Short mmCIF file of C-alpha atoms and ligand atoms in Angstrom, two decimals:
data_model
loop_
_atom_site.label_atom_id
_atom_site.label_comp_id
_atom_site.label_asym_id
_atom_site.label_seq_id
_atom_site.Cartn_x
_atom_site.Cartn_y
_atom_site.Cartn_z
CA UNK D 1166 -0.21 0.38 -0.15
CA UNK D 1167 1.47 3.61 -0.95
CA UNK D 1168 -0.25 7.03 -0.41
CA UNK D 1169 1.25 9.80 -2.64
CA UNK D 1170 0.43 13.19 -0.91
CA UNK D 1171 0.79 16.68 -3.03
CA UNK D 1172 1.47 20.04 -1.89
CA UNK D 1173 0.30 22.94 -4.34
CA UNK D 1174 2.14 25.68 -2.47
CA UNK D 1175 5.46 26.89 -2.05
CA UNK D 1176 5.55 27.85 1.43
CA UNK D 1177 6.83 24.27 2.85
CA UNK D 1178 6.56 25.22 6.72
CA UNK D 1179 2.88 26.68 5.36
CA UNK D 1180 -0.76 25.73 6.18
CA UNK D 1181 -1.84 23.68 3.70
CA UNK D 1182 1.94 21.65 4.11
CA UNK D 1183 0.69 21.02 7.76
CA UNK D 1184 -2.10 20.10 7.55
CA UNK D 1185 -1.03 17.66 4.33
CA UNK D 1186 1.48 15.92 6.38
CA UNK D 1187 -1.30 15.72 9.56
CA UNK D 1188 -3.20 13.90 7.18
CA UNK D 1189 -0.48 11.59 6.79
CA UNK D 1190 0.27 10.60 10.27
CA UNK D 1191 -2.68 8.10 10.10
CA UNK D 1192 -0.64 5.92 7.42
CA UNK D 1193 3.24 6.41 9.21
CA UNK D 1194 1.08 5.00 12.51
CA UNK D 1195 0.64 1.95 10.88
CA UNK D 1196 3.59 1.94 9.11
CA UNK D 1197 2.49 2.62 5.50
CA UNK D 1198 4.80 3.50 2.87
CA UNK D 1199 3.83 7.54 2.49
CA UNK D 1200 5.82 9.82 -0.63
CA UNK D 1201 5.62 14.02 0.53
CA UNK D 1202 5.95 15.86 -2.74
CA UNK D 1203 6.27 19.33 -2.92
CA UNK D 1204 5.26 20.43 -6.69
CA UNK D 1205 7.31 24.02 -6.26
CA UNK D 1206 10.42 21.56 -5.96
CA UNK D 1207 9.68 20.04 -9.81
CA UNK D 1208 9.83 22.52 -13.20
CA UNK D 1209 6.69 21.14 -14.27
CA UNK D 1210 5.10 22.85 -17.62
CA UNK D 1211 1.82 23.88 -18.83
CA UNK D 1212 0.24 21.23 -20.31
CA UNK D 1213 0.47 21.93 -24.66
CA UNK D 1214 -2.81 20.30 -25.66
CA UNK D 1215 -0.68 18.46 -28.66
CA UNK D 1216 -2.70 15.26 -27.82
CA UNK D 1217 0.15 12.83 -28.64
CA UNK D 1218 -0.65 11.31 -25.19
CA UNK D 1219 -4.08 10.04 -26.86
CA UNK D 1220 -2.59 6.68 -27.47
CA UNK D 1221 -0.56 5.43 -25.27
CA UNK D 1222 -1.22 6.96 -22.00
CA UNK D 1223 2.59 8.87 -21.76
CA UNK D 1224 2.99 12.63 -21.75
CA UNK D 1225 5.83 13.46 -24.63
CA UNK D 1226 6.52 17.01 -22.50
CA UNK D 1227 10.30 15.94 -21.31
CA UNK D 1228 10.29 17.54 -18.11
CA UNK D 1229 9.98 17.13 -13.71
CA UNK D 1230 6.71 15.54 -14.06
CA UNK D 1231 7.79 12.36 -15.87
CA UNK D 1232 9.51 11.62 -12.21
CA UNK D 1233 6.34 11.75 -10.92
CA UNK D 1234 3.90 9.99 -13.33
CA UNK D 1235 5.34 6.63 -11.78
CA UNK D 1236 4.77 7.73 -8.60
CA UNK D 1237 1.20 8.27 -9.14
CA UNK D 1238 0.45 5.09 -11.31
CA UNK D 1239 2.28 3.66 -8.31
CA UNK D 1240 0.24 4.53 -5.21
CA UNK D 1241 -2.94 3.44 -4.46
CA UNK D 1242 -4.39 6.86 -3.13
CA UNK D 1243 -3.53 10.59 -3.35
CA UNK D 1244 -3.97 13.58 -1.39
CA UNK D 1245 -3.91 16.37 -2.86
CA UNK D 1246 -3.62 20.12 -1.21
CA UNK D 1247 -3.62 23.30 -2.49
CA UNK D 1248 -4.37 27.24 -0.62
CA UNK D 1249 -7.02 29.51 -2.61
CA UNK D 1250 -4.99 31.87 -4.75
CA UNK D 1251 -7.71 34.39 -5.88
CA UNK D 1252 -10.73 31.20 -5.89
CA UNK D 1253 -9.16 28.65 -7.03
CA UNK D 1254 -5.80 26.12 -7.07
CA UNK D 1255 -2.05 27.83 -7.57
CA UNK D 1256 -0.52 27.25 -10.42
CA UNK D 1257 1.46 24.48 -9.32
CA UNK D 1258 -1.54 22.72 -9.02
CA UNK D 1259 -3.36 23.52 -11.74
CA UNK D 1260 -0.11 22.47 -14.31
CA UNK D 1261 0.04 19.77 -11.83
CA UNK D 1262 -3.60 18.23 -12.58
CA UNK D 1263 -3.67 19.40 -16.51
CA UNK D 1264 -0.68 17.01 -17.22
CA UNK D 1265 -2.69 14.49 -15.77
CA UNK D 1266 -4.72 14.44 -19.00
CA UNK D 1267 -2.47 11.65 -20.55
CA UNK D 1268 -4.40 9.44 -18.13
CA UNK D 1269 -7.44 10.30 -19.84
CA UNK D 1270 -9.02 7.78 -22.35
CA UNK D 1271 -11.68 8.94 -24.76
CA UNK D 1272 -13.34 6.79 -27.89
CA UNK D 1273 -11.69 7.25 -30.70
CA UNK D 1274 -14.94 8.08 -32.54
CA UNK D 1275 -17.39 9.45 -29.93
CA UNK D 1276 -15.15 11.98 -27.53
CA UNK D 1277 -18.21 12.00 -25.33
CA UNK D 1278 -17.08 8.41 -23.82
CA UNK D 1279 -14.49 8.50 -22.04
CA UNK D 1280 -12.61 7.56 -18.55
CA UNK D 1281 -9.88 7.77 -16.22
CA UNK D 1282 -7.14 5.31 -16.49
CA UNK D 1283 -8.11 4.27 -12.91
CA UNK D 1284 -11.45 3.20 -14.00
CA UNK D 1285 -9.92 0.50 -16.36
CA UNK D 1286 -7.12 -0.38 -13.86
CA UNK D 1287 -9.20 -0.56 -10.44
CA UNK D 1288 -11.08 2.94 -9.03
CA UNK D 1289 -8.30 4.81 -6.21
CA UNK D 1290 -8.90 6.81 -3.43
CA UNK D 1291 -8.33 10.64 -2.51
CA UNK D 1292 -8.46 13.62 0.06
CA UNK D 1293 -8.44 16.94 -0.94
CA UNK D 1294 -7.02 19.56 1.28
CA UNK D 1295 -8.00 23.00 0.51
CA UNK D 1296 -6.77 26.40 2.72
CA UNK D 1297 -7.95 29.75 2.65
CA UNK D 1298 -7.36 33.06 4.39
CA UNK D 1299 -10.96 34.80 4.45
CA UNK D 1300 -13.43 33.81 7.09
CA UNK D 1301 -16.34 32.40 4.87
CA UNK D 1302 -16.36 29.82 2.33
CA UNK D 1303 -17.40 31.19 -0.47
CA UNK D 1304 -14.11 33.33 -0.31
CA UNK D 1305 -12.41 29.99 -1.04
CA UNK D 1306 -14.00 30.29 -4.25
CA UNK D 1307 -13.74 26.65 -6.11
CA UNK D 1308 -10.57 25.29 -4.94
CA UNK D 1309 -11.42 22.57 -3.45
CA UNK D 1310 -13.41 21.85 -6.35
CA UNK D 1311 -10.81 21.98 -8.41
CA UNK D 1312 -9.26 19.43 -7.47
CA UNK D 1313 -12.38 17.22 -6.88
CA UNK D 1314 -13.82 17.31 -10.25
CA UNK D 1315 -10.45 16.55 -11.95
CA UNK D 1316 -9.88 13.51 -8.83
CA UNK D 1317 -13.34 12.11 -10.43
CA UNK D 1318 -12.46 12.16 -13.80
CA UNK D 1319 -9.44 10.84 -13.59
CA UNK D 1320 -11.22 7.12 -11.41
CA UNK D 1321 -10.82 8.49 -8.06
CA UNK D 1322 -13.26 8.38 -5.40
CA UNK D 1323 -12.63 11.35 -3.24
CA UNK D 1324 -13.08 10.04 0.65
CA UNK D 1325 -12.92 13.42 2.65
CA UNK D 1326 -12.82 17.10 1.36
CA UNK D 1327 -11.32 19.29 3.79
CA UNK D 1328 -12.14 23.01 3.81
CA UNK D 1329 -10.22 24.92 5.88
CA UNK D 1330 -11.11 28.73 6.25
CA UNK D 1331 -9.20 31.96 8.37
CA UNK D 1332 -5.59 30.88 7.86
CA UNK D 1333 -2.92 33.11 6.57
CA UNK D 1334 0.02 33.64 7.97
CA UNK D 1335 2.70 30.32 6.95
CA UNK D 1336 2.35 28.13 10.33
CA UNK D 1337 -0.92 29.10 11.54
CA UNK D 1338 -2.16 26.13 10.88
CA UNK D 1339 -0.09 24.27 13.68
CA UNK D 1340 -2.27 26.61 16.38
CA UNK D 1341 -5.87 25.60 15.05
CA UNK D 1342 -6.59 22.44 16.92
CA UNK D 1343 -9.64 22.11 14.48
CA UNK D 1344 -7.95 22.45 11.20
CA UNK D 1345 -5.12 20.04 12.42
CA UNK D 1346 -7.80 17.30 13.89
CA UNK D 1347 -10.09 17.99 10.55
CA UNK D 1348 -6.93 17.42 8.63
CA UNK D 1349 -6.11 13.93 10.47
CA UNK D 1350 -9.91 12.61 10.50
CA UNK D 1351 -9.32 12.89 6.47
CA UNK D 1352 -6.42 10.65 6.38
CA UNK D 1353 -7.60 8.10 8.83
CA UNK D 1354 -11.08 8.18 6.44
CA UNK D 1355 -8.66 7.28 3.23
CA UNK D 1356 -6.86 5.01 5.30
CA UNK D 1357 -9.87 3.15 6.77
CA UNK D 1358 -11.25 2.68 2.96
CA UNK D 1359 -7.72 1.25 1.61
CA UNK D 1360 -8.05 -1.41 4.57
CA UNK D 1361 -11.66 -2.16 3.33
CA UNK D 1362 -10.96 -2.67 0.45
CA UNK D 1363 -7.87 -4.77 1.46
CA UNK D 1364 -10.49 -6.61 3.41
CA UNK D 1365 -12.70 -7.07 0.54
CA UNK D 1366 -10.14 -8.27 -1.47
CA UNK D 1367 -8.78 -11.03 0.89
CA UNK D 1368 -13.12 -12.34 1.44
CA UNK D 1369 -13.09 -12.23 -2.23
CA UNK D 1370 -10.41 -14.72 -2.66
CA UNK D 1371 -10.79 -16.90 0.57
CA UNK D 1372 -14.69 -17.41 -0.84
CA UNK D 1373 -13.20 -18.27 -4.21
CA UNK D 1374 -15.13 -15.03 -5.68
C1 FMN K 462 -1.68 34.99 -4.72
C2 FMN K 462 -2.27 34.61 -3.21
C3 FMN K 462 -3.85 34.43 -3.79
C4 FMN K 462 -4.80 34.26 -2.49
N1 FMN K 462 -6.20 34.22 -2.78
C5 FMN K 462 -7.06 34.20 -1.88
C6 FMN K 462 -8.39 33.82 -1.82
O1 FMN K 462 -9.17 34.08 -3.28
N2 FMN K 462 -8.96 33.37 -1.11
C7 FMN K 462 -8.36 33.60 0.41
O2 FMN K 462 -9.46 33.51 1.21
N3 FMN K 462 -7.12 33.78 0.57
C8 FMN K 462 -6.73 33.87 -0.48
N4 FMN K 462 -5.15 33.70 -0.39
C9 FMN K 462 -4.28 33.62 1.24
C10 FMN K 462 -3.76 31.97 1.10
O3 FMN K 462 -5.00 30.98 0.69
C11 FMN K 462 -3.91 31.56 2.69
O4 FMN K 462 -2.92 32.45 3.40
C12 FMN K 462 -3.35 30.20 2.78
O5 FMN K 462 -3.20 30.13 4.34
C13 FMN K 462 -1.76 30.15 2.36
O6 FMN K 462 -1.66 28.78 2.28
P1 FMN K 462 -0.11 28.27 2.33
O7 FMN K 462 0.59 28.50 3.64
O8 FMN K 462 0.29 26.77 2.34
O9 FMN K 462 0.96 28.84 1.52
C14 FMN K 462 -4.50 33.92 -1.18
C15 FMN K 462 -3.17 34.05 -1.08
C16 FMN K 462 -1.93 34.42 -1.51
C17 FMN K 462 -0.68 34.58 -2.03
#
């Protein structure tokens, strides 16, 4: 079992980073392998819409995203975290998500028929953490949805969406018991979902189904 966590803020000691790492704790406590990625450490160019991936499911853009594709494919679950930047995800997170377009599969003749690669490989699971400064949820805009919708399109079931409001300065999340608790609970739910899947698979094979 492996969990991949992606932080879309460049503030390594910022609120998104803190909350994503809090969500990882239940996995580490169970000795499950986790990988934490700060997108700011990677040179990820925008998707150029070349469609070269359409038959191969591989992106031809030669940049650091090539290091992340194997990690995405190998992981059983993913956590995406981003602060609100003008009501939306950060540019780093948007570039990362757009470059996962190579994992979208379309029928050759009818593009209304499509699926995420995970639907063919086996559904995966995800959690989303969105962070914003203002007190009202509307001021966070589409930040959470801008991660949830693409994840769903890619064949992930998003089991937890955490919207954390009213955090501004880097590190403020450490002082918010509620924010830390919500992030940890999101991790716990994701972990329990993966454990349930494992249990069901074992029972299925025991019962020769
Ligand atoms: C460019 C930029 C745009 C922002 N836009 C919003 C916004 O639309 N709504 C909001 O509530 N906070 C906004 N914020 C505040 C951040 O979301 C907030 O400070 C958050 O805690 C930063 O997370 P981090 O510490 O993980 O980087 C913005 C901050 C920056 C730098």
